[in-house]
Coordinates of C-alpha atoms and ligand atoms in Angstrom, one line a residue:
M1 CA 19.2 0.8 -34.1
P2 CA 15.5 -0.1 -35.0
N3 CA 13.5 2.7 -36.4
I4 CA 11.0 3.6 -33.8
T5 CA 9.2 6.1 -35.8
D6 CA 8.6 3.6 -38.6
N7 CA 7.8 0.7 -36.3
L8 CA 5.1 2.9 -34.6
A9 CA 3.7 3.8 -38.0
D10 CA 3.6 0.1 -39.0
I11 CA 1.7 -0.9 -35.8
H12 CA -0.9 2.0 -36.3
Q13 CA -1.3 0.5 -39.8
Q14 CA -1.8 -3.0 -38.5
I15 CA -4.3 -1.7 -36.0
E16 CA -6.2 0.1 -38.7
N17 CA -6.4 -2.9 -41.0
S18 CA -7.3 -5.5 -38.3
T19 CA -10.1 -3.2 -36.8
K20 CA -11.6 -2.3 -40.1
N21 CA -11.7 -6.1 -41.0
I22 CA -13.9 -6.7 -38.1
G23 CA -15.8 -3.5 -37.9
R24 CA -14.2 -2.1 -34.9
H25 CA -12.8 1.5 -34.7
Q26 CA -9.1 2.1 -34.6
T27 CA -9.8 4.9 -32.1
D28 CA -11.1 2.3 -29.4
I29 CA -7.7 1.0 -29.2
T30 CA -5.0 2.5 -27.1
L31 CA -1.4 1.8 -27.9
L32 CA 0.8 1.2 -25.0
A33 CA 4.4 1.2 -25.7
V34 CA 6.2 -1.2 -23.3
S35 CA 9.5 0.5 -22.8
K36 CA 11.0 -1.9 -20.1
G37 CA 14.8 -2.5 -20.9
Q38 CA 14.8 0.6 -23.1
P39 CA 16.7 3.8 -22.7
A40 CA 15.1 7.1 -22.0
M41 CA 16.3 8.3 -25.5
A42 CA 14.1 5.6 -27.1
I43 CA 10.8 6.7 -25.2
R44 CA 11.8 10.3 -26.3
Q45 CA 11.8 9.3 -30.0
A46 CA 8.5 7.4 -29.6
Y47 CA 7.2 10.5 -27.8
E48 CA 8.4 12.7 -30.8
A49 CA 6.5 10.4 -33.2
G50 CA 3.4 11.1 -31.2
Q51 CA 3.3 8.2 -28.7
R52 CA 2.0 9.1 -25.2
H53 CA 1.3 6.0 -23.4
F54 CA 4.3 4.0 -21.9
G55 CA 4.4 0.8 -19.9
E56 CA 7.0 -0.1 -17.4
N57 CA 7.6 -3.3 -15.4
Y58 CA 10.3 -2.4 -12.8
L59 CA 9.9 0.5 -10.5
Q60 CA 13.4 1.6 -10.0
E61 CA 14.0 1.6 -13.8
A62 CA 10.8 3.5 -14.4
L63 CA 11.6 6.2 -11.9
E64 CA 14.9 7.0 -13.4
K65 CA 13.5 7.4 -16.9
Q66 CA 10.7 9.4 -15.7
H67 CA 13.3 11.7 -14.0
Q68 CA 15.3 12.1 -17.4
L69 CA 11.9 12.8 -19.3
S70 CA 10.2 15.1 -16.9
D71 CA 10.1 17.9 -19.5
L72 CA 7.5 15.7 -21.4
Q73 CA 4.4 16.8 -19.7
D74 CA 1.8 14.7 -21.1
I75 CA 3.0 11.2 -20.9
Q76 CA 0.7 8.6 -19.4
W77 CA 2.7 6.2 -17.4
H78 CA 1.4 2.5 -16.9
F79 CA 2.8 0.2 -14.4
I80 CA 2.4 -3.5 -15.8
G81 CA 4.8 -5.6 -13.8
P82 CA 4.6 -7.6 -10.5
I83 CA 4.0 -5.4 -7.5
Q84 CA 5.7 -5.9 -4.2
S85 CA 3.9 -4.2 -1.2
N86 CA 6.9 -2.0 -0.3
K87 CA 6.7 -0.5 -3.9
T88 CA 3.0 0.6 -3.7
R89 CA 3.7 4.0 -2.3
K90 CA 6.0 4.9 -5.3
I91 CA 3.6 3.4 -7.7
A92 CA 0.6 5.3 -6.4
E93 CA 2.6 8.5 -6.6
N94 CA 4.2 8.2 -10.1
F95 CA 1.9 6.3 -12.5
D96 CA -1.6 6.9 -14.0
W97 CA -2.4 3.2 -14.6
V98 CA -1.7 -0.1 -12.9
H99 CA -2.4 -3.1 -14.9
S100 CA -1.1 -5.9 -12.6
V101 CA -3.3 -5.7 -9.4
D102 CA -4.0 -9.2 -8.2
R103 CA -4.3 -8.8 -4.3
K104 CA -6.8 -7.0 -2.2
K105 CA -3.8 -5.8 0.1
I106 CA -2.0 -4.3 -2.8
A107 CA -5.1 -2.5 -4.0
E108 CA -5.7 -1.1 -0.6
R109 CA -2.2 0.2 -0.3
L110 CA -2.3 1.7 -3.7
S111 CA -5.5 3.6 -2.8
A112 CA -4.2 4.8 0.6
Y113 CA -1.0 6.0 -0.9
R114 CA -2.6 7.8 -3.9
P115 CA -2.1 11.4 -3.1
E116 CA -5.4 13.2 -2.2
E117 CA -5.0 16.1 -5.0
Y118 CA -4.4 13.4 -7.7
P119 CA -7.2 11.9 -9.8
P120 CA -8.0 8.2 -8.9
L121 CA -5.4 5.7 -10.2
N122 CA -6.7 3.6 -13.1
V123 CA -6.3 -0.1 -12.3
C124 CA -6.9 -3.4 -14.1
L125 CA -7.1 -6.8 -12.5
Q126 CA -4.4 -9.3 -13.7
V127 CA -6.2 -12.6 -14.4
N128 CA -4.2 -15.7 -14.6
I129 CA -6.1 -16.9 -17.6
D130 CA -4.3 -20.1 -18.4
R131 CA -4.2 -21.2 -14.7
E132 CA -0.4 -21.4 -14.7
E133 CA 1.1 -22.4 -11.3
S134 CA 3.9 -19.8 -11.6
K135 CA 2.2 -16.9 -13.1
S136 CA 0.9 -13.9 -11.2
G137 CA -2.7 -12.9 -11.7
I138 CA -5.8 -13.8 -9.7
A139 CA -7.7 -17.1 -10.5
I140 CA -10.7 -16.8 -12.7
D141 CA -13.0 -17.8 -9.7
D142 CA -11.8 -15.1 -7.5
V143 CA -12.1 -12.2 -10.1
K144 CA -15.6 -11.0 -9.1
S145 CA -15.0 -10.7 -5.3
L146 CA -11.7 -8.8 -5.8
A147 CA -13.5 -6.5 -8.4
L148 CA -16.2 -5.6 -6.0
D149 CA -13.6 -4.8 -3.1
I150 CA -11.5 -2.6 -5.4
A151 CA -14.6 -0.8 -6.8
S152 CA -15.2 0.5 -3.4
L153 CA -11.7 1.9 -2.8
P154 CA -11.8 5.7 -2.9
K155 CA -8.7 6.6 -4.8
L156 CA -8.7 3.7 -7.5
K157 CA -10.8 3.7 -10.5
L158 CA -11.2 0.0 -11.6
R159 CA -11.2 -0.1 -15.3
G160 CA -11.1 -3.7 -16.3
L161 CA -9.0 -6.8 -16.8
M162 CA -5.6 -7.6 -18.0
A163 CA -3.9 -11.0 -18.9
I164 CA -0.7 -12.4 -20.3
P165 CA -1.7 -15.7 -21.8
Q166 CA 0.9 -18.5 -22.7
G167 CA 2.2 -18.4 -26.3
R168 CA 0.3 -20.2 -28.7
P169 CA 1.1 -21.0 -32.4
T170 CA -1.9 -19.8 -34.4
V171 CA -4.1 -16.7 -34.2
Y172 CA -7.1 -18.8 -33.7
E173 CA -5.7 -20.4 -30.7
Q174 CA -4.5 -17.2 -29.2
Q175 CA -8.0 -15.9 -29.6
Q176 CA -9.3 -18.5 -27.0
P177 CA -7.9 -17.0 -23.8
F178 CA -8.6 -13.5 -24.9
A179 CA -12.3 -14.5 -25.6
T180 CA -12.4 -15.8 -22.1
L181 CA -11.1 -12.6 -20.6
K182 CA -13.7 -10.8 -22.6
R183 CA -16.5 -13.0 -21.3
L184 CA -15.3 -12.4 -17.8
L185 CA -15.5 -8.6 -18.3
V186 CA -19.0 -8.9 -19.7
E187 CA -20.0 -10.9 -16.7
L188 CA -18.5 -8.3 -14.3
Q189 CA -20.4 -5.4 -16.1
S190 CA -23.6 -7.0 -15.6
C191 CA -23.3 -8.4 -12.0
S192 CA -23.3 -5.0 -10.2
P193 CA -23.9 -1.4 -11.0
K194 CA -20.6 -0.6 -9.4
L195 CA -19.0 -2.6 -12.2
A196 CA -21.1 -1.5 -15.0
T197 CA -18.7 1.2 -16.2
L198 CA -15.6 -1.1 -16.7
D199 CA -14.4 -0.4 -20.1
T200 CA -10.9 -1.9 -20.4
L201 CA -9.3 -5.0 -21.7
S202 CA -5.7 -4.8 -21.5
M203 CA -4.5 -7.7 -23.8
G204 CA -2.3 -8.3 -26.8
M205 CA 1.6 -8.1 -27.0
S206 CA 4.0 -8.1 -30.1
G207 CA 3.2 -11.8 -30.7
D208 CA -0.5 -11.8 -30.4
M209 CA -1.8 -8.5 -31.2
E210 CA -4.1 -9.4 -34.1
A211 CA -6.0 -12.2 -32.1
A212 CA -6.4 -9.7 -29.1
I213 CA -7.9 -7.0 -31.6
I214 CA -10.4 -9.6 -32.8
E215 CA -11.5 -10.4 -29.2
G216 CA -11.9 -6.9 -28.2
S217 CA -8.7 -5.6 -26.8
T218 CA -8.9 -1.8 -25.7
I219 CA -5.2 -1.5 -24.7
L220 CA -2.5 -3.3 -26.6
R221 CA 0.8 -3.6 -24.8
I222 CA 3.8 -3.7 -27.3
G223 CA 7.3 -3.7 -26.7
T224 CA 9.7 -5.3 -29.0
A225 CA 7.7 -4.5 -32.2
I226 CA 8.3 -0.9 -31.4
F227 CA 11.6 -0.8 -29.8
G228 CA 13.3 -3.8 -31.0
P229 CA 15.1 -6.1 -28.6
R230 CA 15.4 -4.9 -25.0
Q231 CA 18.7 -3.4 -24.1
Y232 CA 19.3 -4.2 -20.6
P233 CA 18.0 -6.9 -18.3
K234 CA 15.5 -6.3 -15.4
N235 CA 16.6 -4.7 -12.2
T236 CA 13.8 -4.6 -9.8
Ligands
PLP1 C1 7.1 -7.1 -21.6 C2 5.8 -7.0 -21.6 C3 5.0 -6.7 -22.8 C4 5.5 -6.4 -24.1 O1 6.0 -7.6 -24.6 P1 6.5 -7.6 -26.1 O2 6.5 -9.1 -26.5 O3 7.9 -7.0 -26.2 O4 5.6 -6.9 -27.0 C5 3.7 -6.7 -22.6 N1 3.1 -6.9 -21.3 C6 3.7 -7.2 -20.3 C7 3.0 -7.3 -19.0 C8 5.0 -7.3 -20.4 O5 5.8 -7.6 -19.2

């Protein structure tokens, strides 16, 4: 079994070192523990070590674990996987954040299904930053118009952008797509008062965390470096 408590401490240390090197503050970065494929017990261990933000990719798997962990009151659940339209109600009802919005129809449904008494659902637009045919995410050229559409939906709070770049061998090369995402965010912030409050760059995983911090990541999505290898395959 990997030692989740030690791994979390190591990652916090890395975040501290990397931010200090470039004059950023450690507290400007949220560590999102990506717990897909991990049992509820692993989440509980991370929680006991102080971790509060957890990311899941598959709705059914997430709902089962949320149920098993319902005694842990102050967890923030983030949905980070591809979203099918027929899953939008359960996602809107059971998560605090959604990072993977890439279509207007999905955004509209999430807003419509978000319960009235809940705060607005925090969302990020997923951008297909490397223009990959097979990847989800909106094309760079379409980001602005979708962002403006989402900003006017009543039960969503657009927070920023998310991307999953292709793997690259060096930190310098890894920085390039993250720099592009950062530039896109800055463009959005200045193009309309409705987008001026965007504050989130969801970027950086176990293999490219350093590069993401250098380019301004505010949410790191880290799975295997915290929990070790995933224990079961996906089941949507
Ligand atoms: C699985 C996943 C992660 C975590 O990946 P690791 O390499 O295990 O850190 C982050 N973001 C998304 C969208 C994922 O699907």
